[in-house]
Amino acid sequence: MEKYEDALVMLQDSVLLFKISGLPLGIAGVLELAGYAYAKKGDLLGAKIAYKEAKKQYDGLEETSQIKERSHNCEENLRKIEEGDMELNDIFAENRAWSNWFSYYMPQAWFAPLRNRTREQQRREH
């Protein structure tokens, strides 16, 4: 569980970096990954909030087949959570594909300053 807490701290920082950089697709992707992390740790309310926000971000972007697919994925995960028929393995499989795409397009240099900060520093700032 602790690794998902660490991931969520990194994802929060990532949202800030994308906001500063003016990259709404990055914000949407990070929020979608946060939904995955919340679901993985069993926090379905957190997952629901993250997926709603991700969908809202995707829906505000120029529609492409990939954006449409990501928005639909968020919508499906929300439906599964709200209807209580959520299969975590379904969500995880869908998000593994997205995280592979996301990691390809994420410049690792953006995250170097974040990786160098201690967990305690990150907690004090939030």
PDB file of N, CA and C in Angstrom, residues 21-97:
ATOM      1  N   SER A  21       3.344  23.945 -16.940  1.00  0.00           N
ATOM      2  CA  SER A  21       3.787  23.805 -18.327  1.00  0.00           C
ATOM      3  C   SER A  21       2.671  24.039 -19.331  1.00  0.00           C
ATOM      4  N   GLY A  22       1.436  24.104 -18.852  1.00  0.00           N
ATOM      5  CA  GLY A  22       0.304  24.310 -19.752  1.00  0.00           C
ATOM      6  C   GLY A  22       0.021  23.109 -20.634  1.00  0.00           C
ATOM      7  N   LEU A  23       0.126  21.903 -20.067  1.00  0.00           N
ATOM      8  CA  LEU A  23      -0.088  20.677 -20.831  1.00  0.00           C
ATOM      9  C   LEU A  23      -1.307  19.912 -20.284  1.00  0.00           C
ATOM     10  N   PRO A  24      -2.506  20.240 -20.787  1.00  0.00           N
ATOM     11  CA  PRO A  24      -3.715  19.617 -20.252  1.00  0.00           C
ATOM     12  C   PRO A  24      -3.799  18.102 -20.484  1.00  0.00           C
ATOM     13  N   LEU A  25      -3.186  17.598 -21.545  1.00  0.00           N
ATOM     14  CA  LEU A  25      -3.189  16.147 -21.753  1.00  0.00           C
ATOM     15  C   LEU A  25      -2.408  15.462 -20.634  1.00  0.00           C
ATOM     16  N   GLY A  26      -1.313  16.058 -20.229  1.00  0.00           N
ATOM     17  CA  GLY A  26      -0.546  15.509 -19.112  1.00  0.00           C
ATOM     18  C   GLY A  26      -1.344  15.513 -17.828  1.00  0.00           C
ATOM     19  N   ILE A  27      -2.086  16.595 -17.579  1.00  0.00           N
ATOM     20  CA  ILE A  27      -2.930  16.674 -16.384  1.00  0.00           C
ATOM     21  C   ILE A  27      -3.952  15.550 -16.413  1.00  0.00           C
ATOM     22  N   ALA A  28      -4.614  15.376 -17.547  1.00  0.00           N
ATOM     23  CA  ALA A  28      -5.632  14.328 -17.669  1.00  0.00           C
ATOM     24  C   ALA A  28      -5.024  12.949 -17.429  1.00  0.00           C
ATOM     25  N   GLY A  29      -3.864  12.693 -18.031  1.00  0.00           N
ATOM     26  CA  GLY A  29      -3.212  11.397 -17.869  1.00  0.00           C
ATOM     27  C   GLY A  29      -2.817  11.122 -16.435  1.00  0.00           C
ATOM     28  N   VAL A  30      -2.295  12.132 -15.762  1.00  0.00           N
ATOM     29  CA  VAL A  30      -1.904  11.964 -14.362  1.00  0.00           C
ATOM     30  C   VAL A  30      -3.136  11.696 -13.504  1.00  0.00           C
ATOM     31  N   LEU A  31      -4.213  12.415 -13.755  1.00  0.00           N
ATOM     32  CA  LEU A  31      -5.442  12.185 -12.988  1.00  0.00           C
ATOM     33  C   LEU A  31      -5.981  10.773 -13.217  1.00  0.00           C
ATOM     34  N   GLU A  32      -5.899  10.303 -14.456  1.00  0.00           N
ATOM     35  CA  GLU A  32      -6.350   8.937 -14.741  1.00  0.00           C
ATOM     36  C   GLU A  32      -5.482   7.924 -14.001  1.00  0.00           C
ATOM     37  N   LEU A  33      -4.176   8.138 -14.011  1.00  0.00           N
ATOM     38  CA  LEU A  33      -3.285   7.239 -13.273  1.00  0.00           C
ATOM     39  C   LEU A  33      -3.550   7.317 -11.770  1.00  0.00           C
ATOM     40  N   ALA A  34      -3.913   8.496 -11.275  1.00  0.00           N
ATOM     41  CA  ALA A  34      -4.265   8.625  -9.858  1.00  0.00           C
ATOM     42  C   ALA A  34      -5.505   7.788  -9.553  1.00  0.00           C
ATOM     43  N   GLY A  35      -6.464   7.778 -10.469  1.00  0.00           N
ATOM     44  CA  GLY A  35      -7.645   6.932 -10.293  1.00  0.00           C
ATOM     45  C   GLY A  35      -7.248   5.479 -10.144  1.00  0.00           C
ATOM     46  N   TYR A  36      -6.319   5.052 -10.972  1.00  0.00           N
ATOM     47  CA  TYR A  36      -5.790   3.686 -10.892  1.00  0.00           C
ATOM     48  C   TYR A  36      -5.143   3.435  -9.536  1.00  0.00           C
ATOM     49  N   ALA A  37      -4.296   4.376  -9.081  1.00  0.00           N
ATOM     50  CA  ALA A  37      -3.596   4.197  -7.802  1.00  0.00           C
ATOM     51  C   ALA A  37      -4.582   4.148  -6.645  1.00  0.00           C
ATOM     52  N   TYR A  38      -5.582   5.026  -6.662  1.00  0.00           N
ATOM     53  CA  TYR A  38      -6.594   5.002  -5.607  1.00  0.00           C
ATOM     54  C   TYR A  38      -7.356   3.679  -5.615  1.00  0.00           C
ATOM     55  N   ALA A  39      -7.736   3.225  -6.800  1.00  0.00           N
ATOM     56  CA  ALA A  39      -8.467   1.951  -6.894  1.00  0.00           C
ATOM     57  C   ALA A  39      -7.601   0.804  -6.396  1.00  0.00           C
ATOM     58  N   LYS A  40      -6.336   0.819  -6.769  1.00  0.00           N
ATOM     59  CA  LYS A  40      -5.423  -0.251  -6.382  1.00  0.00           C
ATOM     60  C   LYS A  40      -5.276  -0.329  -4.864  1.00  0.00           C
ATOM     61  N   LYS A  41      -5.304   0.815  -4.186  1.00  0.00           N
ATOM     62  CA  LYS A  41      -5.177   0.786  -2.735  1.00  0.00           C
ATOM     63  C   LYS A  41      -6.533   0.655  -2.042  1.00  0.00           C
ATOM     64  N   GLY A  42      -7.602   0.518  -2.827  1.00  0.00           N
ATOM     65  CA  GLY A  42      -8.926   0.263  -2.262  1.00  0.00           C
ATOM     66  C   GLY A  42      -9.722   1.507  -1.913  1.00  0.00           C
ATOM     67  N   ASP A  43      -9.249   2.684  -2.292  1.00  0.00           N
ATOM     68  CA  ASP A  43      -9.950   3.941  -2.021  1.00  0.00           C
ATOM     69  C   ASP A  43     -10.823   4.266  -3.227  1.00  0.00           C
ATOM     70  N   LEU A  44     -12.029   3.713  -3.232  1.00  0.00           N
ATOM     71  CA  LEU A  44     -12.896   3.881  -4.399  1.00  0.00           C
ATOM     72  C   LEU A  44     -13.421   5.307  -4.535  1.00  0.00           C
ATOM     73  N   LEU A  45     -13.597   6.010  -3.421  1.00  0.00           N
ATOM     74  CA  LEU A  45     -14.023   7.407  -3.512  1.00  0.00           C
ATOM     75  C   LEU A  45     -12.931   8.243  -4.175  1.00  0.00           C
ATOM     76  N   GLY A  46     -11.685   8.050  -3.761  1.00  0.00           N
ATOM     77  CA  GLY A  46     -10.571   8.750  -4.387  1.00  0.00           C
ATOM     78  C   GLY A  46     -10.467   8.418  -5.865  1.00  0.00           C
ATOM     79  N   ALA A  47     -10.668   7.136  -6.196  1.00  0.00           N
ATOM     80  CA  ALA A  47     -10.620   6.707  -7.599  1.00  0.00           C
ATOM     81  C   ALA A  47     -11.719   7.395  -8.403  1.00  0.00           C
ATOM     82  N   LYS A  48     -12.904   7.448  -7.826  1.00  0.00           N
ATOM     83  CA  LYS A  48     -14.038   8.067  -8.506  1.00  0.00           C
ATOM     84  C   LYS A  48     -13.779   9.550  -8.783  1.00  0.00           C
ATOM     85  N   ILE A  49     -13.276  10.254  -7.795  1.00  0.00           N
ATOM     86  CA  ILE A  49     -12.974  11.685  -7.963  1.00  0.00           C
ATOM     87  C   ILE A  49     -11.910  11.880  -9.037  1.00  0.00           C
ATOM     88  N   ALA A  50     -10.858  11.076  -8.980  1.00  0.00           N
ATOM     89  CA  ALA A  50      -9.764  11.213  -9.953  1.00  0.00           C
ATOM     90  C   ALA A  50     -10.252  10.918 -11.365  1.00  0.00           C
ATOM     91  N   TYR A  51     -11.031   9.847 -11.531  1.00  0.00           N
ATOM     92  CA  TYR A  51     -11.529   9.516 -12.869  1.00  0.00           C
ATOM     93  C   TYR A  51     -12.477  10.586 -13.394  1.00  0.00           C
ATOM     94  N   LYS A  52     -13.314  11.177 -12.523  1.00  0.00           N
ATOM     95  CA  LYS A  52     -14.216  12.251 -12.960  1.00  0.00           C
ATOM     96  C   LYS A  52     -13.417  13.454 -13.455  1.00  0.00           C
ATOM     97  N   GLU A  53     -12.398  13.821 -12.694  1.00  0.00           N
ATOM     98  CA  GLU A  53     -11.573  14.964 -13.081  1.00  0.00           C
ATOM     99  C   GLU A  53     -10.796  14.677 -14.361  1.00  0.00           C
ATOM    100  N   ALA A  54     -10.291  13.459 -14.498  1.00  0.00           N
ATOM    101  CA  ALA A  54      -9.569  13.086 -15.723  1.00  0.00           C
ATOM    102  C   ALA A  54     -10.500  13.173 -16.927  1.00  0.00           C
ATOM    103  N   LYS A  55     -11.698  12.642 -16.779  1.00  0.00           N
ATOM    104  CA  LYS A  55     -12.667  12.681 -17.882  1.00  0.00           C
ATOM    105  C   LYS A  55     -12.989  14.125 -18.262  1.00  0.00           C
ATOM    106  N   LYS A  56     -13.158  14.958 -17.266  1.00  0.00           N
ATOM    107  CA  LYS A  56     -13.446  16.373 -17.524  1.00  0.00           C
ATOM    108  C   LYS A  56     -12.293  17.014 -18.312  1.00  0.00           C
ATOM    109  N   GLN A  57     -11.062  16.688 -17.946  1.00  0.00           N
ATOM    110  CA  GLN A  57      -9.898  17.213 -18.667  1.00  0.00           C
ATOM    111  C   GLN A  57      -9.872  16.700 -20.106  1.00  0.00           C
ATOM    112  N   TYR A  58     -10.063  15.390 -20.271  1.00  0.00           N
ATOM    113  CA  TYR A  58     -10.063  14.820 -21.630  1.00  0.00           C
ATOM    114  C   TYR A  58     -11.147  15.451 -22.486  1.00  0.00           C
ATOM    115  N   ASP A  59     -12.332  15.630 -21.903  1.00  0.00           N
ATOM    116  CA  ASP A  59     -13.454  16.166 -22.671  1.00  0.00           C
ATOM    117  C   ASP A  59     -13.235  17.622 -23.082  1.00  0.00           C
ATOM    118  N   GLY A  60     -12.324  18.316 -22.410  1.00  0.00           N
ATOM    119  CA  GLY A  60     -12.004  19.688 -22.760  1.00  0.00           C
ATOM    120  C   GLY A  60     -10.926  19.817 -23.828  1.00  0.00           C
ATOM    121  N   LEU A  61     -10.370  18.693 -24.257  1.00  0.00           N
ATOM    122  CA  LEU A  61      -9.307  18.707 -25.264  1.00  0.00           C
ATOM    123  C   LEU A  61      -9.877  18.487 -26.659  1.00  0.00           C
ATOM    124  N   GLU A  62      -9.083  18.820 -27.656  1.00  0.00           N
ATOM    125  CA  GLU A  62      -9.473  18.526 -29.032  1.00  0.00           C
ATOM    126  C   GLU A  62      -9.655  17.016 -29.166  1.00  0.00           C
ATOM    127  N   GLU A  63     -10.762  16.622 -29.739  1.00  0.00           N
ATOM    128  CA  GLU A  63     -11.079  15.194 -29.803  1.00  0.00           C
ATOM    129  C   GLU A  63     -10.255  14.480 -30.868  1.00  0.00           C
ATOM    130  N   THR A  64      -9.525  13.492 -30.422  1.00  0.00           N
ATOM    131  CA  THR A  64      -8.816  12.580 -31.307  1.00  0.00           C
ATOM    132  C   THR A  64      -9.257  11.180 -30.898  1.00  0.00           C
ATOM    133  N   SER A  65      -8.906  10.194 -31.661  1.00  0.00           N
ATOM    134  CA  SER A  65      -9.307   8.833 -31.294  1.00  0.00           C
ATOM    135  C   SER A  65      -8.707   8.425 -29.955  1.00  0.00           C
ATOM    136  N   GLN A  66      -7.484   8.850 -29.697  1.00  0.00           N
ATOM    137  CA  GLN A  66      -6.843   8.489 -28.434  1.00  0.00           C
ATOM    138  C   GLN A  66      -7.499   9.209 -27.244  1.00  0.00           C
ATOM    139  N   ILE A  67      -7.799  10.488 -27.404  1.00  0.00           N
ATOM    140  CA  ILE A  67      -8.457  11.253 -26.335  1.00  0.00           C
ATOM    141  C   ILE A  67      -9.836  10.660 -26.072  1.00  0.00           C
ATOM    142  N   LYS A  68     -10.551  10.343 -27.144  1.00  0.00           N
ATOM    143  CA  LYS A  68     -11.876   9.748 -27.009  1.00  0.00           C
ATOM    144  C   LYS A  68     -11.790   8.410 -26.261  1.00  0.00           C
ATOM    145  N   GLU A  69     -10.782   7.612 -26.576  1.00  0.00           N
ATOM    146  CA  GLU A  69     -10.590   6.318 -25.911  1.00  0.00           C
ATOM    147  C   GLU A  69     -10.288   6.500 -24.421  1.00  0.00           C
ATOM    148  N   ARG A  70      -9.429   7.466 -24.095  1.00  0.00           N
ATOM    149  CA  ARG A  70      -9.073   7.705 -22.688  1.00  0.00           C
ATOM    150  C   ARG A  70     -10.286   8.201 -21.917  1.00  0.00           C
ATOM    151  N   SER A  71     -11.070   9.109 -22.515  1.00  0.00           N
ATOM    152  CA  SER A  71     -12.278   9.619 -21.862  1.00  0.00           C
ATOM    153  C   SER A  71     -13.266   8.479 -21.626  1.00  0.00           C
ATOM    154  N   HIS A  72     -13.411   7.633 -22.628  1.00  0.00           N
ATOM    155  CA  HIS A  72     -14.315   6.486 -22.505  1.00  0.00           C
ATOM    156  C   HIS A  72     -13.837   5.533 -21.400  1.00  0.00           C
ATOM    157  N   ASN A  73     -12.533   5.336 -21.303  1.00  0.00           N
ATOM    158  CA  ASN A  73     -11.976   4.481 -20.259  1.00  0.00           C
ATOM    159  C   ASN A  73     -12.342   5.022 -18.875  1.00  0.00           C
ATOM    160  N   CYS A  74     -12.203   6.335 -18.697  1.00  0.00           N
ATOM    161  CA  CYS A  74     -12.571   6.950 -17.419  1.00  0.00           C
ATOM    162  C   CYS A  74     -14.059   6.759 -17.138  1.00  0.00           C
ATOM    163  N   GLU A  75     -14.866   6.966 -18.172  1.00  0.00           N
ATOM    164  CA  GLU A  75     -16.314   6.806 -18.035  1.00  0.00           C
ATOM    165  C   GLU A  75     -16.677   5.369 -17.637  1.00  0.00           C
ATOM    166  N   GLU A  76     -16.033   4.408 -18.266  1.00  0.00           N
ATOM    167  CA  GLU A  76     -16.294   2.998 -17.945  1.00  0.00           C
ATOM    168  C   GLU A  76     -15.856   2.665 -16.520  1.00  0.00           C
ATOM    169  N   ASN A  77     -14.707   3.170 -16.107  1.00  0.00           N
ATOM    170  CA  ASN A  77     -14.248   2.913 -14.743  1.00  0.00           C
ATOM    171  C   ASN A  77     -15.179   3.557 -13.719  1.00  0.00           C
ATOM    172  N   LEU A  78     -15.677   4.751 -14.031  1.00  0.00           N
ATOM    173  CA  LEU A  78     -16.656   5.401 -13.149  1.00  0.00           C
ATOM    174  C   LEU A  78     -17.933   4.575 -13.052  1.00  0.00           C
ATOM    175  N   ARG A  79     -18.392   4.078 -14.199  1.00  0.00           N
ATOM    176  CA  ARG A  79     -19.605   3.255 -14.199  1.00  0.00           C
ATOM    177  C   ARG A  79     -19.404   2.024 -13.331  1.00  0.00           C
ATOM    178  N   LYS A  80     -18.257   1.369 -13.478  1.00  0.00           N
ATOM    179  CA  LYS A  80     -17.975   0.168 -12.694  1.00  0.00           C
ATOM    180  C   LYS A  80     -17.954   0.472 -11.200  1.00  0.00           C
ATOM    181  N   ILE A  81     -17.358   1.596 -10.842  1.00  0.00           N
ATOM    182  CA  ILE A  81     -17.304   1.969  -9.431  1.00  0.00           C
ATOM    183  C   ILE A  81     -18.691   2.286  -8.915  1.00  0.00           C
ATOM    184  N   GLU A  82     -19.440   3.099  -9.647  1.00  0.00           N
ATOM    185  CA  GLU A  82     -20.763   3.530  -9.196  1.00  0.00           C
ATOM    186  C   GLU A  82     -21.757   2.384  -9.134  1.00  0.00           C
ATOM    187  N   GLU A  83     -21.677   1.451 -10.059  1.00  0.00           N
ATOM    188  CA  GLU A  83     -22.607   0.325 -10.071  1.00  0.00           C
ATOM    189  C   GLU A  83     -22.157  -0.816  -9.180  1.00  0.00           C
ATOM    190  N   GLY A  84     -20.969  -0.706  -8.646  1.00  0.00           N
ATOM    191  CA  GLY A  84     -20.484  -1.736  -7.740  1.00  0.00           C
ATOM    192  C   GLY A  84     -20.094  -3.026  -8.443  1.00  0.00           C
ATOM    193  N   ASP A  85     -20.037  -3.016  -9.758  1.00  0.00           N
ATOM    194  CA  ASP A  85     -19.639  -4.237 -10.468  1.00  0.00           C
ATOM    195  C   ASP A  85     -18.213  -4.122 -10.981  1.00  0.00           C
ATOM    196  N   MET A  86     -17.454  -3.315 -10.282  1.00  0.00           N
ATOM    197  CA  MET A  86     -16.090  -3.061 -10.712  1.00  0.00           C
ATOM    198  C   MET A  86     -15.212  -4.286 -10.511  1.00  0.00           C
ATOM    199  N   GLU A  87     -14.527  -4.635 -11.547  1.00  0.00           N
ATOM    200  CA  GLU A  87     -13.505  -5.677 -11.484  1.00  0.00           C
ATOM    201  C   GLU A  87     -12.176  -4.950 -11.504  1.00  0.00           C
ATOM    202  N   LEU A  88     -11.472  -4.977 -10.384  1.00  0.00           N
ATOM    203  CA  LEU A  88     -10.203  -4.250 -10.318  1.00  0.00           C
ATOM    204  C   LEU A  88      -9.247  -4.706 -11.409  1.00  0.00           C
ATOM    205  N   ASN A  89      -9.258  -5.980 -11.743  1.00  0.00           N
ATOM    206  CA  ASN A  89      -8.348  -6.465 -12.778  1.00  0.00           C
ATOM    207  C   ASN A  89      -8.626  -5.803 -14.114  1.00  0.00           C
ATOM    208  N   ASP A  90      -9.911  -5.507 -14.408  1.00  0.00           N
ATOM    209  CA  ASP A  90     -10.246  -4.799 -15.644  1.00  0.00           C
ATOM    210  C   ASP A  90      -9.619  -3.415 -15.653  1.00  0.00           C
ATOM    211  N   ILE A  91      -9.779  -2.694 -14.549  1.00  0.00           N
ATOM    212  CA  ILE A  91      -9.219  -1.347 -14.458  1.00  0.00           C
ATOM    213  C   ILE A  91      -7.703  -1.406 -14.577  1.00  0.00           C
ATOM    214  N   PHE A  92      -7.083  -2.354 -13.898  1.00  0.00           N
ATOM    215  CA  PHE A  92      -5.631  -2.439 -13.915  1.00  0.00           C
ATOM    216  C   PHE A  92      -5.116  -2.767 -15.311  1.00  0.00           C
ATOM    217  N   ALA A  93      -5.774  -3.660 -16.018  1.00  0.00           N
ATOM    218  CA  ALA A  93      -5.332  -4.015 -17.366  1.00  0.00           C
ATOM    219  C   ALA A  93      -5.426  -2.803 -18.295  1.00  0.00           C
ATOM    220  N   GLU A  94      -6.536  -2.044 -18.203  1.00  0.00           N
ATOM    221  CA  GLU A  94      -6.713  -0.874 -19.044  1.00  0.00           C
ATOM    222  C   GLU A  94      -5.663   0.176 -18.735  1.00  0.00           C
ATOM    223  N   ASN A  95      -5.356   0.357 -17.461  1.00  0.00           N
ATOM    224  CA  ASN A  95      -4.412   1.393 -17.079  1.00  0.00           C
ATOM    225  C   ASN A  95      -2.969   0.998 -17.340  1.00  0.00           C
ATOM    226  N   ARG A  96      -2.678  -0.295 -17.368  1.00  0.00           N
ATOM    227  CA  ARG A  96      -1.313  -0.709 -17.723  1.00  0.00           C
ATOM    228  C   ARG A  96      -0.995  -0.254 -19.149  1.00  0.00           C
ATOM    229  N   ALA A  97      -1.954  -0.418 -20.042  1.00  0.00           N
ATOM    230  CA  ALA A  97      -1.735   0.016 -21.428  1.00  0.00           C
ATOM    231  C   ALA A  97      -1.521   1.527 -21.472  1.00  0.00           C
TER     232      ALA A  97
END
